[in-house]
Amino acid sequence: MELLSTPHSIEINNITCDSFRISWAMDVGDLDRVTHYFIDLNKKENKNSNKFKHRDVPTKLVAKAVALPMTVRGHWFLSPRTEYSVAVQTAVKQSDGEYLVSGWSETVEFCTGDYAKEHLAQLQEKAELTAGRMLRFSVFYRNHTKEYFQHVRMHCGNVMKPYLKDNSGSHGSPTSGMLHGIFFSCNTEFNTGQPPQDSPYGRYRFQVPAQRLFNPNTNLYFADFYCMYTAYHYVILVLAPKGSPGDHFCRERLPQLDISCNKFLTCSVEDSELVFRHAQDVILEIIYTEPVDLSLGVLGEISGHQLMSLSTADAKKDPSCKTCNISVGR
């Protein structure tokens, strides 16, 4: 049988967090002969090309020949924000069950995308099942070291400035490495209604009245739901003043929440006053997208311990947790 031409001119497009479309060129005479495609997909960090012989090692991806471009989809082998290399080989299945195969194409590299809004909506639904009842609170707080607050006062005009979010949480979160903000907490102890006296981030705490950051002129967005191989879970929310750059960023990428009616963090008017509540059974991490002047609140030292083991800085999500994972790239 006449040999097959080697596929060439690979094109990758329509890339999502767990799929991509691929096409390539081959000789016109092969179009009616080819019965199967073999696709060799490798994470870029694996420097071994891992090419296989079709008779000796099962192909990673085998597809019956269809019109190109074709969609490759699968959360079990594609992860968000991950660089891959891909090469293709065409084949004709012969009457004896053996394959006549082409040479391997050139290798092309691409990077998968972030979670889309529909994926984050699935995470949100899972988080809502875990959130628990709502407790009242009155302040947002930020713990850090004494040196951090001294730097803010001496070199930043007394203003805490937004910084780029790290890669903690879900690997596919569109906020990681993209959104600027300041992390705050709001969880309270059940028995006292006050912020806990322990913190993983430092012994100094800045507290600001909740209405300074969260009010009817603020939009609220759901950003992530994750755990770190522990029984307790974290929910990341974003507070962005309406019309701010952070608000525009989130509106395009994150599910927006009703500030007065959601399962995580609410601001509502009761008896002509703003009342604030947070979910009891998850740890909320609040990203405020604008600078915050220390004059808006009070700074003091906490009496508890600095529990470094609870820090979520660059924390990696447990990909095996059934509570906080969805059926797309982890």
Coordinates of N, CA and C in Angstrom, one line a residue, residues 41-207:
L41 N 0.0 13.9 23.2 CA -0.1 15.2 23.9 C 0.7 15.0 25.2
N42 N 1.6 16.0 25.4 CA 2.5 16.0 26.6 C 2.5 17.3 27.3
K43 N 2.6 17.3 28.6 CA 2.8 18.5 29.3 C 4.2 19.0 29.0
K44 N 4.3 20.3 28.8 CA 5.6 20.9 28.3 C 6.7 20.6 29.3
E45 N 6.4 20.6 30.6 CA 7.5 20.4 31.5 C 8.2 19.0 31.4
N46 N 7.5 18.1 30.8 CA 8.0 16.8 30.5 C 8.9 16.9 29.2
K47 N 10.2 17.0 29.4 CA 11.1 17.2 28.3 C 11.2 15.9 27.4
N48 N 10.8 14.8 27.9 CA 10.8 13.6 27.1 C 9.6 13.6 26.1
S49 N 9.9 13.5 24.8 CA 8.8 13.6 23.9 C 7.8 12.5 24.0
N50 N 8.3 11.4 24.5 CA 7.3 10.2 24.8 C 6.6 9.8 23.5
K51 N 7.3 9.8 22.4 CA 6.7 9.3 21.2 C 6.6 7.8 21.3
F52 N 5.5 7.2 20.8 CA 5.3 5.8 21.0 C 5.2 5.1 19.6
K53 N 5.4 3.8 19.6 CA 5.2 3.0 18.4 C 3.8 2.4 18.6
H54 N 3.0 2.6 17.6 CA 1.6 2.2 17.7 C 1.4 0.7 18.0
R55 N 2.4 -0.1 17.6 CA 2.2 -1.6 17.8 C 2.6 -2.0 19.2
D56 N 3.5 -1.2 19.8 CA 4.0 -1.6 21.1 C 3.4 -0.9 22.3
V57 N 3.0 0.3 22.2 CA 2.4 1.1 23.3 C 1.1 1.7 22.9
P58 N 0.1 1.6 23.7 CA -1.2 2.2 23.3 C -1.1 3.7 23.1
T59 N -1.8 4.2 22.1 CA -1.7 5.7 21.9 C -2.4 6.4 23.1
K60 N -1.9 7.6 23.3 CA -2.6 8.4 24.3 C -4.0 8.8 23.9
L61 N -4.1 9.3 22.7 CA -5.4 9.7 22.1 C -5.5 9.1 20.8
V62 N -6.6 8.3 20.5 CA -6.9 7.7 19.2 C -8.3 8.2 18.8
A63 N -8.4 8.7 17.6 CA -9.7 9.1 17.1 C -10.0 8.6 15.7
K64 N -11.2 8.2 15.5 CA -11.5 7.9 14.1 C -11.4 9.2 13.3
A65 N -11.0 9.0 12.0 CA -10.8 10.2 11.2 C -12.2 10.9 10.9
V66 N -12.2 12.2 11.2 CA -13.3 13.1 11.0 C -12.8 14.3 10.2
A67 N -13.8 15.1 9.8 CA -13.4 16.3 9.1 C -12.7 17.2 10.1
L68 N -11.6 17.9 9.6 CA -10.9 18.8 10.4 C -11.4 20.2 10.2
P69 N -11.3 21.1 11.2 CA -10.7 20.8 12.6 C -11.5 19.9 13.4
M70 N -10.9 19.3 14.4 CA -11.6 18.4 15.3 C -11.4 18.9 16.7
T71 N -12.3 18.7 17.6 CA -12.2 19.1 19.0 C -11.7 18.0 19.9
V72 N -10.6 18.3 20.7 CA -10.1 17.4 21.6 C -10.5 17.9 23.0
R73 N -11.3 17.1 23.7 CA -11.8 17.5 25.0 C -11.6 16.4 26.1
G74 N -11.2 16.8 27.3 CA -11.1 15.8 28.3 C -10.4 16.3 29.6
H75 N -11.2 16.5 30.6 CA -10.6 17.0 31.9 C -9.7 16.0 32.6
W76 N -9.7 14.7 32.2 CA -8.8 13.8 32.8 C -7.4 13.9 32.3
F77 N -7.2 14.5 31.2 CA -5.8 14.7 30.7 C -5.4 16.1 30.3
L78 N -6.4 17.1 30.5 CA -6.1 18.5 30.2 C -6.3 19.3 31.5
S79 N -5.4 20.1 31.9 CA -5.5 20.9 33.1 C -5.5 22.4 32.6
P80 N -6.1 23.3 33.4 CA -6.1 24.7 33.0 C -4.7 25.3 33.2
R81 N -4.5 26.4 32.4 CA -3.2 27.2 32.5 C -2.0 26.3 32.5
T82 N -2.0 25.3 31.6 CA -0.9 24.4 31.5 C -0.4 24.4 30.1
E83 N 0.9 24.4 29.9 CA 1.5 24.3 28.6 C 1.7 22.9 28.1
Y84 N 1.3 22.6 26.9 CA 1.3 21.3 26.3 C 2.1 21.4 25.0
S85 N 2.6 20.2 24.6 CA 3.1 20.0 23.2 C 2.2 18.9 22.6
V86 N 2.0 19.1 21.3 CA 1.1 18.1 20.6 C 1.7 17.8 19.2
A87 N 1.7 16.5 18.9 CA 2.1 16.1 17.5 C 1.0 15.1 17.1
V88 N 0.9 14.9 15.7 CA -0.2 14.0 15.2 C 0.4 13.1 14.2
Q89 N -0.3 12.0 14.0 CA 0.1 10.9 13.1 C -1.2 10.4 12.5
T90 N -1.2 10.2 11.2 CA -2.4 9.6 10.6 C -2.2 8.1 10.3
A91 N -3.3 7.4 10.1 CA -3.2 5.9 10.0 C -4.3 5.4 9.1
V92 N -4.0 4.3 8.5 CA -5.0 3.5 7.8 C -5.1 2.1 8.4
K93 N -6.3 1.8 8.9 CA -6.4 0.4 9.4 C -6.7 -0.5 8.3
Q94 N -5.9 -1.5 8.3 CA -5.9 -2.5 7.1 C -6.8 -3.7 7.5
S95 N -7.0 -4.5 6.5 CA -7.9 -5.6 6.7 C -7.5 -6.7 7.7
D96 N -6.1 -6.7 7.9 CA -5.6 -7.7 8.9 C -5.5 -7.1 10.3
G97 N -6.1 -5.8 10.5 CA -6.1 -5.2 11.8 C -4.9 -4.4 12.1
E98 N -3.8 -4.5 11.2 CA -2.6 -3.7 11.4 C -2.9 -2.3 10.9
Y99 N -2.0 -1.3 11.2 CA -2.1 0.0 10.8 C -0.9 0.4 9.9
L100 N -1.3 1.1 8.8 CA -0.2 1.8 8.0 C -0.2 3.2 8.5
V101 N 0.9 3.7 9.0 CA 1.0 5.0 9.7 C 1.9 6.0 8.9
S102 N 1.6 7.2 9.1 CA 2.4 8.3 8.6 C 3.6 8.6 9.5
G103 N 4.5 9.4 9.1 CA 5.4 10.0 10.1 C 4.8 10.9 11.0
W104 N 5.5 11.3 12.1 CA 5.0 12.2 13.1 C 5.1 13.6 12.5
S105 N 4.1 14.4 12.8 CA 4.1 15.8 12.4 C 5.1 16.6 13.2
E106 N 5.3 17.8 12.9 CA 6.1 18.7 13.8 C 5.3 18.8 15.1
T107 N 6.0 19.2 16.2 CA 5.4 19.4 17.5 C 5.1 20.9 17.6
V108 N 3.8 21.1 18.1 CA 3.3 22.5 18.4 C 3.0 22.6 19.8
E109 N 3.3 23.8 20.4 CA 3.0 24.1 21.8 C 1.9 25.0 22.0
F110 N 1.1 24.8 23.0 CA 0.0 25.7 23.4 C -0.3 25.7 24.9
C111 N -1.0 26.7 25.3 CA -1.4 26.7 26.8 C -2.9 26.8 26.9
T112 N -3.4 25.9 27.8 CA -4.8 25.9 28.1 C -5.3 27.1 28.8
G113 N -6.6 27.4 28.8 CA -7.1 28.6 29.4 C -7.5 28.5 30.8
D114 N -8.1 29.6 31.3 CA -8.7 29.6 32.7 C -10.1 29.0 32.7
Y115 N -10.6 28.9 33.9 CA -12.0 28.5 34.1 C -12.9 29.7 33.4
A116 N -13.9 29.3 32.7 CA -14.9 30.3 32.2 C -15.9 30.5 33.3
K117 N -16.8 31.4 33.0 CA -17.9 31.7 34.0 C -18.7 30.5 34.4
E118 N -19.0 29.7 33.3 CA -19.9 28.5 33.6 C -19.2 27.5 34.5
H119 N -17.8 27.4 34.4 CA -17.1 26.6 35.3 C -17.1 27.1 36.8
L120 N -16.9 28.4 36.9 CA -17.0 29.0 38.2 C -18.4 28.9 38.8
A121 N -19.4 29.0 38.0 CA -20.8 28.8 38.5 C -20.9 27.4 39.1
Q122 N -20.3 26.4 38.5 CA -20.4 25.1 39.1 C -19.6 25.0 40.4
L123 N -18.5 25.7 40.5 CA -17.8 25.8 41.8 C -18.6 26.5 42.8
Q124 N -19.3 27.6 42.4 CA -20.1 28.3 43.3 C -21.2 27.5 43.9
E125 N -21.9 26.6 43.0 CA -22.9 25.8 43.5 C -22.4 24.8 44.6
K126 N -21.2 24.3 44.3 CA -20.6 23.3 45.3 C -20.3 24.1 46.6
A127 N -19.8 25.3 46.5 CA -19.5 26.1 47.7 C -20.7 26.4 48.5
E128 N -21.8 26.7 47.8 CA -23.1 27.0 48.5 C -23.6 25.8 49.4
L129 N -23.3 24.6 49.0 CA -23.7 23.4 49.7 C -22.9 23.3 51.0
T130 N -21.7 24.0 51.1 CA -20.8 23.8 52.2 C -20.9 25.1 53.2
A131 N -21.4 26.2 52.7 CA -21.3 27.5 53.3 C -21.9 27.5 54.8
G132 N -23.0 26.8 55.0 CA -23.6 26.9 56.3 C -24.4 28.1 56.6
R133 N -24.8 28.3 57.8 CA -25.6 29.5 58.2 C -24.8 30.7 58.2
M134 N -25.5 31.9 58.3 CA -24.9 33.2 58.2 C -24.8 33.8 59.6
L135 N -23.6 34.3 59.9 CA -23.3 35.0 61.2 C -23.1 36.5 61.0
R136 N -23.5 37.3 61.9 CA -23.3 38.7 61.8 C -21.8 39.1 62.1
F137 N -21.3 40.1 61.4 CA -20.0 40.6 61.7 C -20.0 42.1 61.4
S138 N -19.0 42.8 61.9 CA -19.0 44.3 61.8 C -17.7 44.8 61.2
V139 N -16.6 44.0 61.1 CA -15.3 44.6 60.6 C -14.7 43.6 59.6
F140 N -14.0 44.1 58.7 CA -13.0 43.4 57.9 C -11.6 43.6 58.6
Y141 N -10.8 42.5 58.5 CA -9.5 42.7 59.1 C -8.4 42.0 58.3
R142 N -7.2 42.6 58.4 CA -6.1 42.1 57.7 C -4.9 41.9 58.6
N143 N -4.4 40.7 58.7 CA -3.2 40.5 59.6 C -1.9 40.5 58.8
H144 N -0.9 41.1 59.4 CA 0.4 41.1 58.7 C 1.5 41.3 59.8
T145 N 2.7 41.4 59.3 CA 3.8 41.6 60.3 C 3.9 43.1 60.7
K146 N 4.6 43.4 61.8 CA 4.8 44.8 62.2 C 5.6 45.5 61.1
E147 N 6.5 44.8 60.5 CA 7.4 45.5 59.4 C 6.5 45.9 58.2
Y148 N 5.5 45.1 57.9 CA 4.6 45.5 56.8 C 3.9 46.8 57.0
F149 N 3.3 46.9 58.2 CA 2.6 48.1 58.5 C 3.5 49.3 58.6
Q150 N 4.7 49.1 59.2 CA 5.7 50.2 59.2 C 6.0 50.7 57.8
H151 N 6.2 49.8 56.9 CA 6.5 50.1 55.5 C 5.4 50.9 54.9
V152 N 4.1 50.5 55.2 CA 3.0 51.2 54.6 C 3.0 52.6 55.1
R153 N 3.3 52.8 56.4 CA 3.2 54.2 57.0 C 4.4 55.0 56.5
M154 N 5.5 54.5 56.4 CA 6.7 55.3 56.1 C 7.0 55.5 54.6
H155 N 6.6 54.5 53.8 CA 6.9 54.5 52.3 C 5.7 54.5 51.4
C156 N 4.5 54.3 51.9 CA 3.4 54.3 51.0 C 2.3 55.3 51.4
G157 N 2.7 56.3 52.1 CA 1.7 57.4 52.4 C 0.6 56.9 53.3
N158 N 0.8 55.9 54.1 CA -0.2 55.3 55.0 C -1.3 54.6 54.3
V159 N -1.0 54.2 53.0 CA -2.1 53.5 52.2 C -1.6 52.1 51.8
M160 N -2.4 51.1 52.1 CA -2.1 49.8 51.6 C -2.5 49.7 50.2
K161 N -1.6 49.2 49.3 CA -1.9 49.2 47.9 C -2.1 47.8 47.4
P162 N -3.0 47.7 46.4 CA -3.3 46.4 45.8 C -2.0 45.8 45.2
Y163 N -2.0 44.4 45.3 CA -0.8 43.7 44.7 C -1.4 42.5 44.0
L164 N -0.6 41.9 43.2 CA -1.0 40.8 42.3 C -1.3 39.5 43.1
K165 N -2.5 39.0 42.9 CA -2.9 37.7 43.6 C -1.9 36.6 43.2
D166 N -1.6 35.8 44.2 CA -0.7 34.7 44.0 C -1.5 33.5 43.3
N167 N -0.8 32.3 43.2 CA -1.4 31.2 42.6 C -2.1 30.2 43.5
S168 N -2.5 30.7 44.7 CA -3.3 29.8 45.6 C -4.6 29.5 45.1
G169 N -5.2 28.4 45.5 CA -6.5 28.0 45.1 C -6.6 27.2 43.9
S170 N -7.7 27.2 43.2 CA -7.9 26.4 41.9 C -6.9 26.8 40.9
H171 N -6.3 25.9 40.2 CA -5.3 26.2 39.2 C -5.9 26.9 38.0
G172 N -7.2 26.8 37.8 CA -7.9 27.5 36.7 C -8.5 28.8 37.0
S173 N -8.3 29.3 38.2 CA -8.9 30.6 38.6 C -8.4 31.7 37.8
P174 N -9.3 32.5 37.2 CA -8.9 33.6 36.3 C -8.3 34.8 37.1
T175 N -8.4 34.8 38.5 CA -7.8 35.9 39.2 C -6.4 35.6 39.6
S176 N -5.9 34.4 39.6 CA -4.5 34.1 40.0 C -3.5 34.7 39.0
G177 N -2.6 35.5 39.5 CA -1.6 36.2 38.7 C -2.2 37.2 37.8
M178 N -3.4 37.6 38.0 CA -4.1 38.6 37.1 C -4.7 39.7 37.8
L179 N -5.4 39.5 38.9 CA -6.1 40.5 39.6 C -5.3 41.1 40.7
H180 N -5.3 42.5 40.8 CA -4.7 43.2 41.9 C -5.7 43.4 43.0
G181 N -5.3 43.3 44.2 CA -6.2 43.5 45.3 C -5.5 43.4 46.7
I182 N -6.2 43.6 47.7 CA -5.7 43.4 49.1 C -6.6 42.4 49.8
F183 N -5.9 41.4 50.4 CA -6.7 40.3 51.1 C -7.1 40.8 52.5
F184 N -8.4 40.5 52.7 CA -9.0 40.8 54.0 C -9.7 39.5 54.5
S185 N -10.0 39.4 55.8 CA -10.8 38.3 56.3 C -12.0 39.0 57.0
C186 N -13.0 38.1 57.3 CA -14.2 38.6 58.1 C -14.8 37.6 59.0
N187 N -14.2 36.3 58.9 CA -14.8 35.3 59.8 C -14.7 35.6 61.2
T188 N -15.7 35.2 62.0 CA -15.7 35.5 63.4 C -15.8 34.2 64.2
E189 N -15.4 34.2 65.5 CA -15.6 33.0 66.3 C -17.1 32.9 66.7
F190 N -17.5 31.7 66.7 CA -19.0 31.4 66.9 C -19.4 31.9 68.3
N191 N -18.5 31.7 69.3 CA -18.9 31.9 70.7 C -18.8 33.4 71.1
T192 N -17.9 34.2 70.4 CA -17.7 35.6 70.8 C -18.3 36.6 69.8
G193 N -18.4 36.1 68.5 CA -18.8 37.0 67.5 C -17.7 38.0 67.0
Q194 N -16.5 37.8 67.5 CA -15.4 38.6 67.2 C -14.4 37.9 66.4
P195 N -13.5 38.6 65.7 CA -12.4 37.9 64.9 C -11.6 37.0 65.8
P196 N -11.0 35.9 65.3 CA -10.2 35.0 66.1 C -8.9 35.8 66.5
Q197 N -8.3 35.3 67.6 CA -7.1 36.0 68.1 C -5.8 35.4 67.5
D198 N -6.0 34.2 66.8 CA -4.8 33.6 66.1 C -4.8 34.0 64.6
S199 N -3.7 33.9 64.0 CA -3.6 34.3 62.6 C -2.3 33.6 62.0
P200 N -2.4 33.2 60.7 CA -1.2 32.6 60.1 C -0.3 33.7 59.4
Y201 N -0.8 35.0 59.4 CA -0.1 36.0 58.6 C 0.7 37.0 59.4
G202 N 0.5 37.1 60.7 CA 1.3 38.1 61.5 C 0.5 38.5 62.7
R203 N 1.2 39.0 63.7 CA 0.6 39.4 65.0 C -0.1 40.8 65.0
Y204 N 0.1 41.5 63.9 CA -0.6 42.8 63.8 C -1.8 42.8 62.9
R205 N -2.8 43.4 63.4 CA -4.1 43.4 62.7 C -4.7 44.8 62.5
F206 N -5.0 45.0 61.2 CA -5.8 46.2 60.8 C -7.2 45.9 60.7
Q207 N -8.1 46.6 61.4 CA -9.5 46.4 61.4 C -10.2 47.6 60.8

